[in-house]
mmCIF file of C-alpha atoms in Angstrom:
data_model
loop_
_atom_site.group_PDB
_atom_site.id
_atom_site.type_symbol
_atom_site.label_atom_id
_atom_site.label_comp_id
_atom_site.label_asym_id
_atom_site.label_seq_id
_atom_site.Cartn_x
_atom_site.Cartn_y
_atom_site.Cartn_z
ATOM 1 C CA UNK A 57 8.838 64.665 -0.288
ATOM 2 C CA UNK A 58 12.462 62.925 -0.960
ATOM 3 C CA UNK A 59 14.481 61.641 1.577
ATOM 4 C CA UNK A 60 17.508 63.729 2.407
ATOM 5 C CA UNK A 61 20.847 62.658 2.218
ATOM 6 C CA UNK A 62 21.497 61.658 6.243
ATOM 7 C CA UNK A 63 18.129 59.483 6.105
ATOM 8 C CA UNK A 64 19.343 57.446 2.955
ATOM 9 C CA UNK A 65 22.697 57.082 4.966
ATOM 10 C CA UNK A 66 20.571 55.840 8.209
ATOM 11 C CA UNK A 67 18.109 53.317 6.143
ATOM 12 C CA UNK A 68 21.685 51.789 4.192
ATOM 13 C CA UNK A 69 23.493 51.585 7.435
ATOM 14 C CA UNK A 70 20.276 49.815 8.951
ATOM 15 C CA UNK A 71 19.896 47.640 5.928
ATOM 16 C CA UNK A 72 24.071 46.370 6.785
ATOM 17 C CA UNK A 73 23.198 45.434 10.247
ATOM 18 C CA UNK A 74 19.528 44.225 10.545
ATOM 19 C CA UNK A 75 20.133 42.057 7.237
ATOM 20 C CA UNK A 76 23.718 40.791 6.933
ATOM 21 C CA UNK A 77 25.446 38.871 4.277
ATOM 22 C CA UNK A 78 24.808 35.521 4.104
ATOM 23 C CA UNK A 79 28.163 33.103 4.266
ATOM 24 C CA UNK A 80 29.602 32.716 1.018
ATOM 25 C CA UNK A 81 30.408 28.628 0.596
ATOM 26 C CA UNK A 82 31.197 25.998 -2.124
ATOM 27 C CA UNK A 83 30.552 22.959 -1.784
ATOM 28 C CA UNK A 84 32.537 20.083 -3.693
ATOM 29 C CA UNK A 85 29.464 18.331 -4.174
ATOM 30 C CA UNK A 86 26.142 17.686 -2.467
ATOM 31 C CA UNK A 87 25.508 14.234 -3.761
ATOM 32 C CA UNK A 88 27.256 10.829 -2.172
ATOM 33 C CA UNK A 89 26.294 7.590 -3.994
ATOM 34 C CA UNK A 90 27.617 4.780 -2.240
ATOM 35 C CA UNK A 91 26.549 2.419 -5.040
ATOM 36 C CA UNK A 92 25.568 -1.220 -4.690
ATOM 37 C CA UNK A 93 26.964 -3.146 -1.226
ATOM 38 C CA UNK A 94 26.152 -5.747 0.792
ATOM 39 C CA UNK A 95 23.805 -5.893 4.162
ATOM 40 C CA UNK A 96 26.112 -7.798 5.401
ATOM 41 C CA UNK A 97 29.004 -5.511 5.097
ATOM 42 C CA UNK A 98 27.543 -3.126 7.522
ATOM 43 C CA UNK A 99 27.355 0.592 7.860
ATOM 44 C CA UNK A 100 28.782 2.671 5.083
ATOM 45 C CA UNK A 101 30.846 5.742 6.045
ATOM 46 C CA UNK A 102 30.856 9.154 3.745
ATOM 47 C CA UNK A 103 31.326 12.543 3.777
ATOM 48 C CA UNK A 104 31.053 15.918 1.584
ATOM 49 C CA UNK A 105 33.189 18.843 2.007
ATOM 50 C CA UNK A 106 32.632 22.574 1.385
ATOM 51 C CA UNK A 107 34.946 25.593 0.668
ATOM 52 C CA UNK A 108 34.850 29.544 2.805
ATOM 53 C CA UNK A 109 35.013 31.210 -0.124
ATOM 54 C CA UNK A 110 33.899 34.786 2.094
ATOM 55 C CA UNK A 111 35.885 37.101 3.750
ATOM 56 C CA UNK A 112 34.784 36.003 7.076
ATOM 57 C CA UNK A 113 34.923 32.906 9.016
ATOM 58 C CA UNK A 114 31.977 31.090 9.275
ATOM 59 C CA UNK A 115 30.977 27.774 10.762
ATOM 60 C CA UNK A 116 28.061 24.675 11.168
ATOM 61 C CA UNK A 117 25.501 25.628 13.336
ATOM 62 C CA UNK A 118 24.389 21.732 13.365
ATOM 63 C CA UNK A 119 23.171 18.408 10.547
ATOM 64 C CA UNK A 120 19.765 17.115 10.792
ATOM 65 C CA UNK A 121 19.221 13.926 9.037
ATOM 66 C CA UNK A 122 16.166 12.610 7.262
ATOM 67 C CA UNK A 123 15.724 9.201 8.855
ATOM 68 C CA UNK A 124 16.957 7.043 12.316
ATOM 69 C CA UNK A 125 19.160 5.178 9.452
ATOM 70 C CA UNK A 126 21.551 7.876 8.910
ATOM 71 C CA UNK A 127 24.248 9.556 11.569
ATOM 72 C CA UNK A 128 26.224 12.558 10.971
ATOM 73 C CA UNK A 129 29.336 14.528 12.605
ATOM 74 C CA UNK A 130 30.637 17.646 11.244
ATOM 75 C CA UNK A 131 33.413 19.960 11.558
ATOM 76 C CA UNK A 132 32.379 21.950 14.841
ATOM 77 C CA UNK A 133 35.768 24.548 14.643
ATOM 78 C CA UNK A 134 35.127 27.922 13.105
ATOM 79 C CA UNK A 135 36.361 27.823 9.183
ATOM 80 C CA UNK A 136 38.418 30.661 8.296
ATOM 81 C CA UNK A 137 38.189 31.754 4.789
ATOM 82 C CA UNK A 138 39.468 29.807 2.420
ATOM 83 C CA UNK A 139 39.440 26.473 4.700
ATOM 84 C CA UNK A 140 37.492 23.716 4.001
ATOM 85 C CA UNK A 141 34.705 22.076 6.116
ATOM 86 C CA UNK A 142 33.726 18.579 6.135
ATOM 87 C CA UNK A 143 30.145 16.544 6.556
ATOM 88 C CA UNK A 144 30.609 12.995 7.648
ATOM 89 C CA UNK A 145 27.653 10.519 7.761
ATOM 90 C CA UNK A 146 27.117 6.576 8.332
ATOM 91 C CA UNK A 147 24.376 4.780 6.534
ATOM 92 C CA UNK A 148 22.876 1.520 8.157
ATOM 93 C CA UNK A 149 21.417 -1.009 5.863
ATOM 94 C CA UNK A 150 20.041 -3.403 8.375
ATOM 95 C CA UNK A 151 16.973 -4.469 7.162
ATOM 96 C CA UNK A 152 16.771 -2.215 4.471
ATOM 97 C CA UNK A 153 16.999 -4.186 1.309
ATOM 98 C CA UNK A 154 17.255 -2.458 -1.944
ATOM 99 C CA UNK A 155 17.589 1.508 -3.092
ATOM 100 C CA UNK A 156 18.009 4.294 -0.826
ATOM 101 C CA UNK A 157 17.680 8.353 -1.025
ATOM 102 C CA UNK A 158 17.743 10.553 1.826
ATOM 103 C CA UNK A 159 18.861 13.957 2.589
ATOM 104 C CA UNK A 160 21.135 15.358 5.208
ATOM 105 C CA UNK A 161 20.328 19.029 6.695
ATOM 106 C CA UNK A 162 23.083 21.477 6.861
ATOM 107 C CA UNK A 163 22.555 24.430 9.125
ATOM 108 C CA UNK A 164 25.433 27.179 8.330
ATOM 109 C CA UNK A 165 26.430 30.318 9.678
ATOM 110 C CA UNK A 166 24.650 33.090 11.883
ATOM 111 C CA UNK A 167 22.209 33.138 8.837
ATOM 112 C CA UNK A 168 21.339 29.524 9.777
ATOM 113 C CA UNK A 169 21.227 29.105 6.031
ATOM 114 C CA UNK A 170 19.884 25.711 5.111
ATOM 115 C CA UNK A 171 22.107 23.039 2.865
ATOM 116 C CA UNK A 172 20.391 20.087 1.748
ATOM 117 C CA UNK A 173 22.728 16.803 0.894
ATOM 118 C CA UNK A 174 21.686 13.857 -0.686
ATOM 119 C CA UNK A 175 23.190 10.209 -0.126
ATOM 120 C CA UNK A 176 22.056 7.411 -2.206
ATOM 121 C CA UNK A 177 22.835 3.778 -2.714
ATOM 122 C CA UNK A 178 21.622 0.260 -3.479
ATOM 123 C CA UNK A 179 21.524 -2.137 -0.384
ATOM 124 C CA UNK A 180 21.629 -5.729 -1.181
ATOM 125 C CA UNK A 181 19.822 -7.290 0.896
ATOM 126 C CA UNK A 182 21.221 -10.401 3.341
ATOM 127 C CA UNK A 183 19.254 -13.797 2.775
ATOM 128 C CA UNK A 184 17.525 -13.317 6.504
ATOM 129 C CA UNK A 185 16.271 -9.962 5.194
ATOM 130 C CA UNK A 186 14.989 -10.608 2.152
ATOM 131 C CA UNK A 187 12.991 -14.414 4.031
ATOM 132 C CA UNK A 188 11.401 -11.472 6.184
ATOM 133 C CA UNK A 189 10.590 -9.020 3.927
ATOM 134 C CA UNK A 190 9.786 -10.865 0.465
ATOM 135 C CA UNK A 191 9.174 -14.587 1.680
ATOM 136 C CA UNK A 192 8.261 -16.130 -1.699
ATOM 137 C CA UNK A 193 11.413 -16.686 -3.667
ATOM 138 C CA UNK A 194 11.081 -17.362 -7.811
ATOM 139 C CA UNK A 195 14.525 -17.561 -9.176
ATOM 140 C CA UNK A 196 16.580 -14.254 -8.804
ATOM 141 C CA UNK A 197 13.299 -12.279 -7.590
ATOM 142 C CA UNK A 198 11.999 -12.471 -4.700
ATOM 143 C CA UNK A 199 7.700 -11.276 -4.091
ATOM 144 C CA UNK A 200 6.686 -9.654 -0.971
ATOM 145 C CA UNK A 201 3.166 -11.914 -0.975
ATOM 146 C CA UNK A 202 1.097 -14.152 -3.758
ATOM 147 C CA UNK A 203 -2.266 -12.185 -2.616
ATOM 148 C CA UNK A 204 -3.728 -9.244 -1.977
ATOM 149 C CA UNK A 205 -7.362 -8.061 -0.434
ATOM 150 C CA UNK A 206 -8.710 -5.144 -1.522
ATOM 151 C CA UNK A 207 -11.174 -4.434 1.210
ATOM 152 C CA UNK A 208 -15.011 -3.141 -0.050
ATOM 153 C CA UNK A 209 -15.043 -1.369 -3.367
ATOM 154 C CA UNK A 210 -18.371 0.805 -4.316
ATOM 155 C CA UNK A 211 -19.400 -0.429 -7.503
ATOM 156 C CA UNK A 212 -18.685 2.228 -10.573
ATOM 157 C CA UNK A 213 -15.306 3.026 -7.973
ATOM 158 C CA UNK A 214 -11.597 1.869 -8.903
ATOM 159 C CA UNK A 215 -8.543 1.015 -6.058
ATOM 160 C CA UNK A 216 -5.140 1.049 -6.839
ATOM 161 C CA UNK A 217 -3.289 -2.376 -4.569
ATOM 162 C CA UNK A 218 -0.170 -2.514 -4.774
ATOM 163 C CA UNK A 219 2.971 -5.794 -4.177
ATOM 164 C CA UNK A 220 6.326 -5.385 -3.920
ATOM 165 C CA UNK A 221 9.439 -7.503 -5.580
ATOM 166 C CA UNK A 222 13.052 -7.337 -5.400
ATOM 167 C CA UNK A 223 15.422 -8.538 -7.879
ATOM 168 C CA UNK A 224 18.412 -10.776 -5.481
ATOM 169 C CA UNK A 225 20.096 -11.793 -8.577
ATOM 170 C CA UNK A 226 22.911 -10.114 -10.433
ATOM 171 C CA UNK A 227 21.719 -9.499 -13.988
ATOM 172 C CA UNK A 228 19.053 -7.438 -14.399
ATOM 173 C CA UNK A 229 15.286 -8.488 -14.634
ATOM 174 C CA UNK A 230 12.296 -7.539 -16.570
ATOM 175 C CA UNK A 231 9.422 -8.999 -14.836
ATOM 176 C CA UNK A 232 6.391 -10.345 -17.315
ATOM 177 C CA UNK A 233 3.074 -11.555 -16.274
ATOM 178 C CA UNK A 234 0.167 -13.142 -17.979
ATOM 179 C CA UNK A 235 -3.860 -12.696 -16.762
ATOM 180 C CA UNK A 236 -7.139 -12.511 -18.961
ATOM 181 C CA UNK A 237 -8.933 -10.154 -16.083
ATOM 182 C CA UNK A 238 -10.516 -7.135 -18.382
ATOM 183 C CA UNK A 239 -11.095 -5.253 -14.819
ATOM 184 C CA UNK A 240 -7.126 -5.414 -13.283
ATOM 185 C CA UNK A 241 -4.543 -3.309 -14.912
ATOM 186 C CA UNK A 242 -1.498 -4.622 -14.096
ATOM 187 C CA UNK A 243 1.919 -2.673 -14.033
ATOM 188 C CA UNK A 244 5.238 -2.663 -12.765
ATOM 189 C CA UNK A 245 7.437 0.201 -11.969
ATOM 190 C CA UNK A 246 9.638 0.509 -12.725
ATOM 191 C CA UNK A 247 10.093 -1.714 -15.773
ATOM 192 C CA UNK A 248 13.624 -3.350 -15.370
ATOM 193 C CA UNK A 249 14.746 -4.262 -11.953
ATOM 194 C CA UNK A 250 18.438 -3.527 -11.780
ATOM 195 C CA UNK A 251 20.968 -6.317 -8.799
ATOM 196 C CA UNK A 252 19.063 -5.217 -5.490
ATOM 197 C CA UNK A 253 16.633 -2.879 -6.724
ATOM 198 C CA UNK A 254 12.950 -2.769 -5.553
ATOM 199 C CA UNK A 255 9.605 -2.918 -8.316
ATOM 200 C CA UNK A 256 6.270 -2.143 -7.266
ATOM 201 C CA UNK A 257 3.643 -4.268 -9.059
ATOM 202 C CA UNK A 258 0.262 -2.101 -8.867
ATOM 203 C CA UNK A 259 -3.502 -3.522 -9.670
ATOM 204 C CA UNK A 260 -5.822 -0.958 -10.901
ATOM 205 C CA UNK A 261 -8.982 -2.544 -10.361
ATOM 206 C CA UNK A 262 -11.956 -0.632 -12.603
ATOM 207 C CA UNK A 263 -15.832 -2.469 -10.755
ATOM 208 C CA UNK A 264 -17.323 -0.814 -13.862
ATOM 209 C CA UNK A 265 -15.841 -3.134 -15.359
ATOM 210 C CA UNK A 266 -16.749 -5.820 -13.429
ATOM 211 C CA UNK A 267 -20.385 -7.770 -14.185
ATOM 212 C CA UNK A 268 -20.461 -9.728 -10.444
ATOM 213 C CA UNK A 269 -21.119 -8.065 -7.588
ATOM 214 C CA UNK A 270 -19.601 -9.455 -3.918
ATOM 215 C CA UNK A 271 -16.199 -10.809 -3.564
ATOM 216 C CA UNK A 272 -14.186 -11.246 -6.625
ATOM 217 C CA UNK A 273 -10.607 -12.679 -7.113
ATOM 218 C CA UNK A 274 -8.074 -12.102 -10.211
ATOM 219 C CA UNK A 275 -4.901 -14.412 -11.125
ATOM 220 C CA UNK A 276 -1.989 -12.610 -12.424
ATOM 221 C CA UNK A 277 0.907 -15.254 -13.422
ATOM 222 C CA UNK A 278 4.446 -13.945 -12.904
ATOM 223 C CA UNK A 279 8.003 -14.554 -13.957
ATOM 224 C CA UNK A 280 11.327 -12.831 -13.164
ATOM 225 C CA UNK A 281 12.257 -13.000 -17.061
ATOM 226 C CA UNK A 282 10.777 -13.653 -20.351
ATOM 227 C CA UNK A 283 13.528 -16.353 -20.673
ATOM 228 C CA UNK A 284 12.732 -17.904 -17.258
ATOM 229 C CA UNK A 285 11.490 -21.163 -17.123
ATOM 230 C CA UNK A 286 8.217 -22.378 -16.285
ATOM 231 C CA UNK A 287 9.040 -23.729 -12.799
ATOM 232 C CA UNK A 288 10.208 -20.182 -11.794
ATOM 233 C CA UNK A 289 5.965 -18.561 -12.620
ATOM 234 C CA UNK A 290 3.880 -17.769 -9.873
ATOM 235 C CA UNK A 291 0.086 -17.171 -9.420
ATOM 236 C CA UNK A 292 -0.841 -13.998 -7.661
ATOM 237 C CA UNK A 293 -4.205 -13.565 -6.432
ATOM 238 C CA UNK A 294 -5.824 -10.347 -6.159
ATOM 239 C CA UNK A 295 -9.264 -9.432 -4.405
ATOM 240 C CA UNK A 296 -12.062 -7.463 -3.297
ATOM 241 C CA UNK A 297 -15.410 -7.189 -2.831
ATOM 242 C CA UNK A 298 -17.710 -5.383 -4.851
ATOM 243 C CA UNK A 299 -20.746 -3.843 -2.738
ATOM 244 C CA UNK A 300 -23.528 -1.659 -4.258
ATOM 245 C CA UNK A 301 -23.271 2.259 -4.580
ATOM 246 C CA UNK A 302 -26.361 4.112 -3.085
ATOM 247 C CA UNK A 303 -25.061 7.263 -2.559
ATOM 248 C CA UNK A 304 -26.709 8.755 -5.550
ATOM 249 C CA UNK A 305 -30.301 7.170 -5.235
ATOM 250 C CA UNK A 306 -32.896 9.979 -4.197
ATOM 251 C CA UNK A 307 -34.777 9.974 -1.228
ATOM 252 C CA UNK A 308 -38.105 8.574 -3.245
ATOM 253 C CA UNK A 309 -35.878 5.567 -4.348
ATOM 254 C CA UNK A 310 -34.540 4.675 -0.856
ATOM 255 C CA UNK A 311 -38.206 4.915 -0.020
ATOM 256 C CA UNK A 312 -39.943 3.558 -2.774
ATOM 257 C CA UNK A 313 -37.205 0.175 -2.946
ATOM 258 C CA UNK A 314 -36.922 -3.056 -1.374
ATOM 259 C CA UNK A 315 -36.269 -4.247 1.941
ATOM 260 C CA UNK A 316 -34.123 -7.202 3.182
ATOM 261 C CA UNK A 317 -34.207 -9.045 6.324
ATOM 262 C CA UNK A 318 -32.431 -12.907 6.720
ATOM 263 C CA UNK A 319 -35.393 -15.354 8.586
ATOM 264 C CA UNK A 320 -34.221 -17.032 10.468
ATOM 265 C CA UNK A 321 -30.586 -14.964 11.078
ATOM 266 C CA UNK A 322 -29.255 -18.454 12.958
ATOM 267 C CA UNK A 323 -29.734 -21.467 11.300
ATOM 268 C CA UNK A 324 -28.761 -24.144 14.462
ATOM 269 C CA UNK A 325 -27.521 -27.496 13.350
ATOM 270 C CA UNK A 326 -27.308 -28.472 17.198
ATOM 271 C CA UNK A 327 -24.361 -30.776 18.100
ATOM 272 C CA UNK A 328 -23.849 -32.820 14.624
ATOM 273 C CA UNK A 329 -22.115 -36.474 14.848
ATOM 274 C CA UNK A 330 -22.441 -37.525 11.580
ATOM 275 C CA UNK A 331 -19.658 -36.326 9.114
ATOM 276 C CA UNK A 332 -22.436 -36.654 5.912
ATOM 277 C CA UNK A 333 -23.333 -33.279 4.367
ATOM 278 C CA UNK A 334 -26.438 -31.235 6.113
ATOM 279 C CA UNK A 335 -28.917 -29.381 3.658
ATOM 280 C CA UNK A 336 -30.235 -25.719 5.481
ATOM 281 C CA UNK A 337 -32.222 -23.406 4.047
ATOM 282 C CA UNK A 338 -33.660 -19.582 5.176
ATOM 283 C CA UNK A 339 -35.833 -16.822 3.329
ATOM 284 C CA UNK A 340 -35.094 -13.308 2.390
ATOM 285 C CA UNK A 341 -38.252 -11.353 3.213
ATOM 286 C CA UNK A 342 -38.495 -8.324 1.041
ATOM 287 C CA UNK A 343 -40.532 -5.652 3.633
ATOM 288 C CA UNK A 344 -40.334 -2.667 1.798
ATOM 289 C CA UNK A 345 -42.606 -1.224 -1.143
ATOM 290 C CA UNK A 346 -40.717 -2.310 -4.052
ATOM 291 C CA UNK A 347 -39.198 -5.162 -5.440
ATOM 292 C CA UNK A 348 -36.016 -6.217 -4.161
ATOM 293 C CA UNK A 349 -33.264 -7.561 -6.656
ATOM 294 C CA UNK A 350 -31.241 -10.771 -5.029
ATOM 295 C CA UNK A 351 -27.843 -9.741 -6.805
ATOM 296 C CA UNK A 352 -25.610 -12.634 -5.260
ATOM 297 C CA UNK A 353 -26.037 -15.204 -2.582
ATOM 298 C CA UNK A 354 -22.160 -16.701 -1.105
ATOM 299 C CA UNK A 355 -20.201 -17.943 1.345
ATOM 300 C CA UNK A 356 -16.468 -17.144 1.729
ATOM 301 C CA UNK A 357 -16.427 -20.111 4.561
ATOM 302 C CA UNK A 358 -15.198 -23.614 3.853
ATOM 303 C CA UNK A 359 -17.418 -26.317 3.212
ATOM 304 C CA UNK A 360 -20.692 -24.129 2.808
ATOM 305 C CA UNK A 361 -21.932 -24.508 -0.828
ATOM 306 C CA UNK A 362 -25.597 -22.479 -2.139
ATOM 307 C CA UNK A 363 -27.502 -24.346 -4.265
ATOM 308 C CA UNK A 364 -30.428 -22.365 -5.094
ATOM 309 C CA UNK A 365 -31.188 -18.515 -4.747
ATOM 310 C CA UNK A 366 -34.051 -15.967 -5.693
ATOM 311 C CA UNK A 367 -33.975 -13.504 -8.293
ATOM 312 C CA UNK A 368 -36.571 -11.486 -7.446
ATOM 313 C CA UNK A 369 -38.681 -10.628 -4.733
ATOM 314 C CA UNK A 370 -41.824 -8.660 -4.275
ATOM 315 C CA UNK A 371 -43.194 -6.258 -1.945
ATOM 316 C CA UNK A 372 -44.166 -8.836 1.110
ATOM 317 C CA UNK A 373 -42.997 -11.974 0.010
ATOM 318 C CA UNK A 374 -40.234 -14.504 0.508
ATOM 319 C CA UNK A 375 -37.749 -15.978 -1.224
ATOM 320 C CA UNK A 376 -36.084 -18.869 -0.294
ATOM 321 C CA UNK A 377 -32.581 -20.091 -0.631
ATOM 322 C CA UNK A 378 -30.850 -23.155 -0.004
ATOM 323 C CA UNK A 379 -27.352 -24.703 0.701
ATOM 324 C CA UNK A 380 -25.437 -27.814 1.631
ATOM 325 C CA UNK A 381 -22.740 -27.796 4.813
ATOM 326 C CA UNK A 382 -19.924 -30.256 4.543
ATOM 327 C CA UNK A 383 -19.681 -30.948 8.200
ATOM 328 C CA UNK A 384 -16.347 -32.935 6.941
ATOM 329 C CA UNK A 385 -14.495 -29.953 6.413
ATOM 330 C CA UNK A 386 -15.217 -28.955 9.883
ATOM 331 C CA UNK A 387 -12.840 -28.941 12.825
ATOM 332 C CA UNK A 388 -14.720 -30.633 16.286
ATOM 333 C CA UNK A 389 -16.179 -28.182 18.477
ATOM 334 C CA UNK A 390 -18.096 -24.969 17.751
ATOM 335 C CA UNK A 391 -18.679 -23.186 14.792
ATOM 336 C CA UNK A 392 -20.408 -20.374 13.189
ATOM 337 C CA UNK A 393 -20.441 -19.674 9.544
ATOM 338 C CA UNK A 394 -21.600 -17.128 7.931
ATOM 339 C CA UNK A 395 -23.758 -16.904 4.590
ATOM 340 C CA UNK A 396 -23.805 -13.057 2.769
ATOM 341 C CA UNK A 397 -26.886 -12.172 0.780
ATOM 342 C CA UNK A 398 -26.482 -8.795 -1.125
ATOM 343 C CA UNK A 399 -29.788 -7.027 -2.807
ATOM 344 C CA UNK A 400 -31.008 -3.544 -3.918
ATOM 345 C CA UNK A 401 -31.512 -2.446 -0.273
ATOM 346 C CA UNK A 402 -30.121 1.112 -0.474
ATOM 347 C CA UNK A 403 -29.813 0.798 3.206
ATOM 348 C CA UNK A 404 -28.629 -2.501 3.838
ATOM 349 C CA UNK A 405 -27.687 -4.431 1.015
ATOM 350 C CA UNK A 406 -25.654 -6.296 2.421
ATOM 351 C CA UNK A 407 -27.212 -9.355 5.089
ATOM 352 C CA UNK A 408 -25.980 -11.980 6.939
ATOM 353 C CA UNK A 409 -27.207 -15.703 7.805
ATOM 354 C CA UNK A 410 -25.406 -17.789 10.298
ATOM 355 C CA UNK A 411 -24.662 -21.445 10.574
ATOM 356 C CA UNK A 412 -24.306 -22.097 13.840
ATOM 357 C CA UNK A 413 -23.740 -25.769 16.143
ATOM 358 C CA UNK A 414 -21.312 -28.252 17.509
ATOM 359 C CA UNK A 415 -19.380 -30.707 15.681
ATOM 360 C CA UNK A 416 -18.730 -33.758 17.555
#
């Protein structure tokens, strides 16, 4: 059945009021690039500007911006078509070293229409700043920290760790870096550091790659420029440690494997007077069904050094392992040390032993 003609006048006349026009504006522009300034010259002032170009007057319901760093004021009169209506914002660059990009939230008109602005800039960061926030200097860059610890990796899994630099100088940089390490992908982004600007060096570590199993370490040497000299290279250290993946073993191989336990877990040197080095020793005892697989025996602590380990241990049996303590490299007082053992043992393949006394 077709509408008649007083309905179709209802439903339009509906259609005027329930949905009304939305405010018809221009802006000038909605980006604001401060460029490249100083820390030390304090917050940066800016504004944008938009035209009524409607037949009605409109106005700013309110600006929200996107971070604590950024204030804004606008015009809070009503704008009569054909005025023009202004944004104003402040930027603070305290402690903020290097490029910036954040938006500004206009809210316009009964509508509430939303008006995104963008402000951008390059801070350069004061010398207090950049001590805080990149310590290690190397000519005109400047490296957030020489190493980084990648926590426990599954073996077969890959981590991305990441470092930051920032170029203080006033030409721009393109960082190089040498390192042999077939598992650690090294890359910076971006490429070519511009005065002030901010690089991210990321480490794509690949354990399939990697034949040892526990904690490993890479050196990456780095310079600001392939024309820097050699006093200006660094040696960046990145680590982690490699622990095996059970998650795919079946039920009859958790079963059917080995079993680790440390005897004895405390190896007490008592209260130790002497400074000479003190031999220990403890035995892996392998209590499960199958044969358990000694993949690496270490010590992370100072002064602890393993001189022998097992390969191979059978159902029942013992293997033994042995170490030297450098008591010299001690402080006086207490100390505990610890030794990690890592097997095959789908349930617990990593163990612990414990050096444990009193230096005098």
């Amino acid at each position: 059945m077709s509408m008649s003609f007083k309905t179709i006048i209802f439903w339009a006349c509906f259609a005027v009021v329930a949905f009304p026009a939305m405010a018809e504006i221009e802006w000038l522009s909605t980006r604001y690039e401060y460029g490249a300034f100083k820390e030390a010259e304090g917050q940066r002032k800016g504004s944008l500007q938009f035209v009524n170009k409607g037949p009605e007057a409109t106005f700013i319901n309110g600006v929200r911006p996107s971070c604590g760093c950024t204030g804004a004021t606008y015009t809070e009169d009503m704008i009569q078509p054909g005025d023009t209506a202004t944004v104003s914002f402040v930027y603070n660059p305290a402690g903020r070293p290097g490029p910036f990009d954040k938006t500004v939230r206009v809210y316009i008109g009964k509508e509430n229409e939303l008006h995104v602005l963008r402000i951008s800039g390059t801070v350069i960061g004061a010398p207090s700043t950049l001590e805080n926030s990149y310590p290690v200097e190397v000519g005109p860059m400047r490296i957030q920290t020489l190493s980084h610890k990648g926590g426990e990796i599954r073996k077969g899994e890959s981590r991305h760790m990441f470092i930051n630099v920032y170029n203080q100088g006033s030409d721009t940089i393109t960082p190089v870096w040498t390192g042999h390490n077939a598992p650690l992908e090294v890359k910076l982004t971006p490429e070519k550091l511009a005065p002030g600007e901010i690089g991210t060096l990321g480490f794509y570590l690949r354990t399939s790659k990697e034949e040892m199993m526990g904690p490993v370490e890479y050196k990456v040497h780095i310079r600001p420029d392939v024309a820097s000299p050699s006093e200006d290279e660094r040696e960046i250290t990145v680590g982690a440690v490699i622990v095996p993946d059970t998650r795919k073993m079946s039920v009859e191989e958790i079963d059917n494997g080995g079993r680790a336990y440390i005897v004895p877990e405390f190896i007490d040197f008592g209260e130790v007077g002497s400074s000479k080095p003190l031999k220990f020793e403890f035995e892996v005892l392998n209590d499960g069904r199958g044969p358990l697989a000694v993949s690496r025996v270490y010590s992370l602590e100072k002064g602890v050094e393993i001189n022998k380990t097992p390969k191979v241990i059978k159902p029942g049996k013992r293997g033994k392992i042995k170490g030297t303590l450098d008591i010299g490299s001690l402080h006086s007082g207490a100390f505990r040390l610890h030794v990690e053992v890592m097997t095959d043992d789908a349930i617990h393949p990593v163990r612990t032993a414990n050096l444990v006394g009193i230096k005098e």
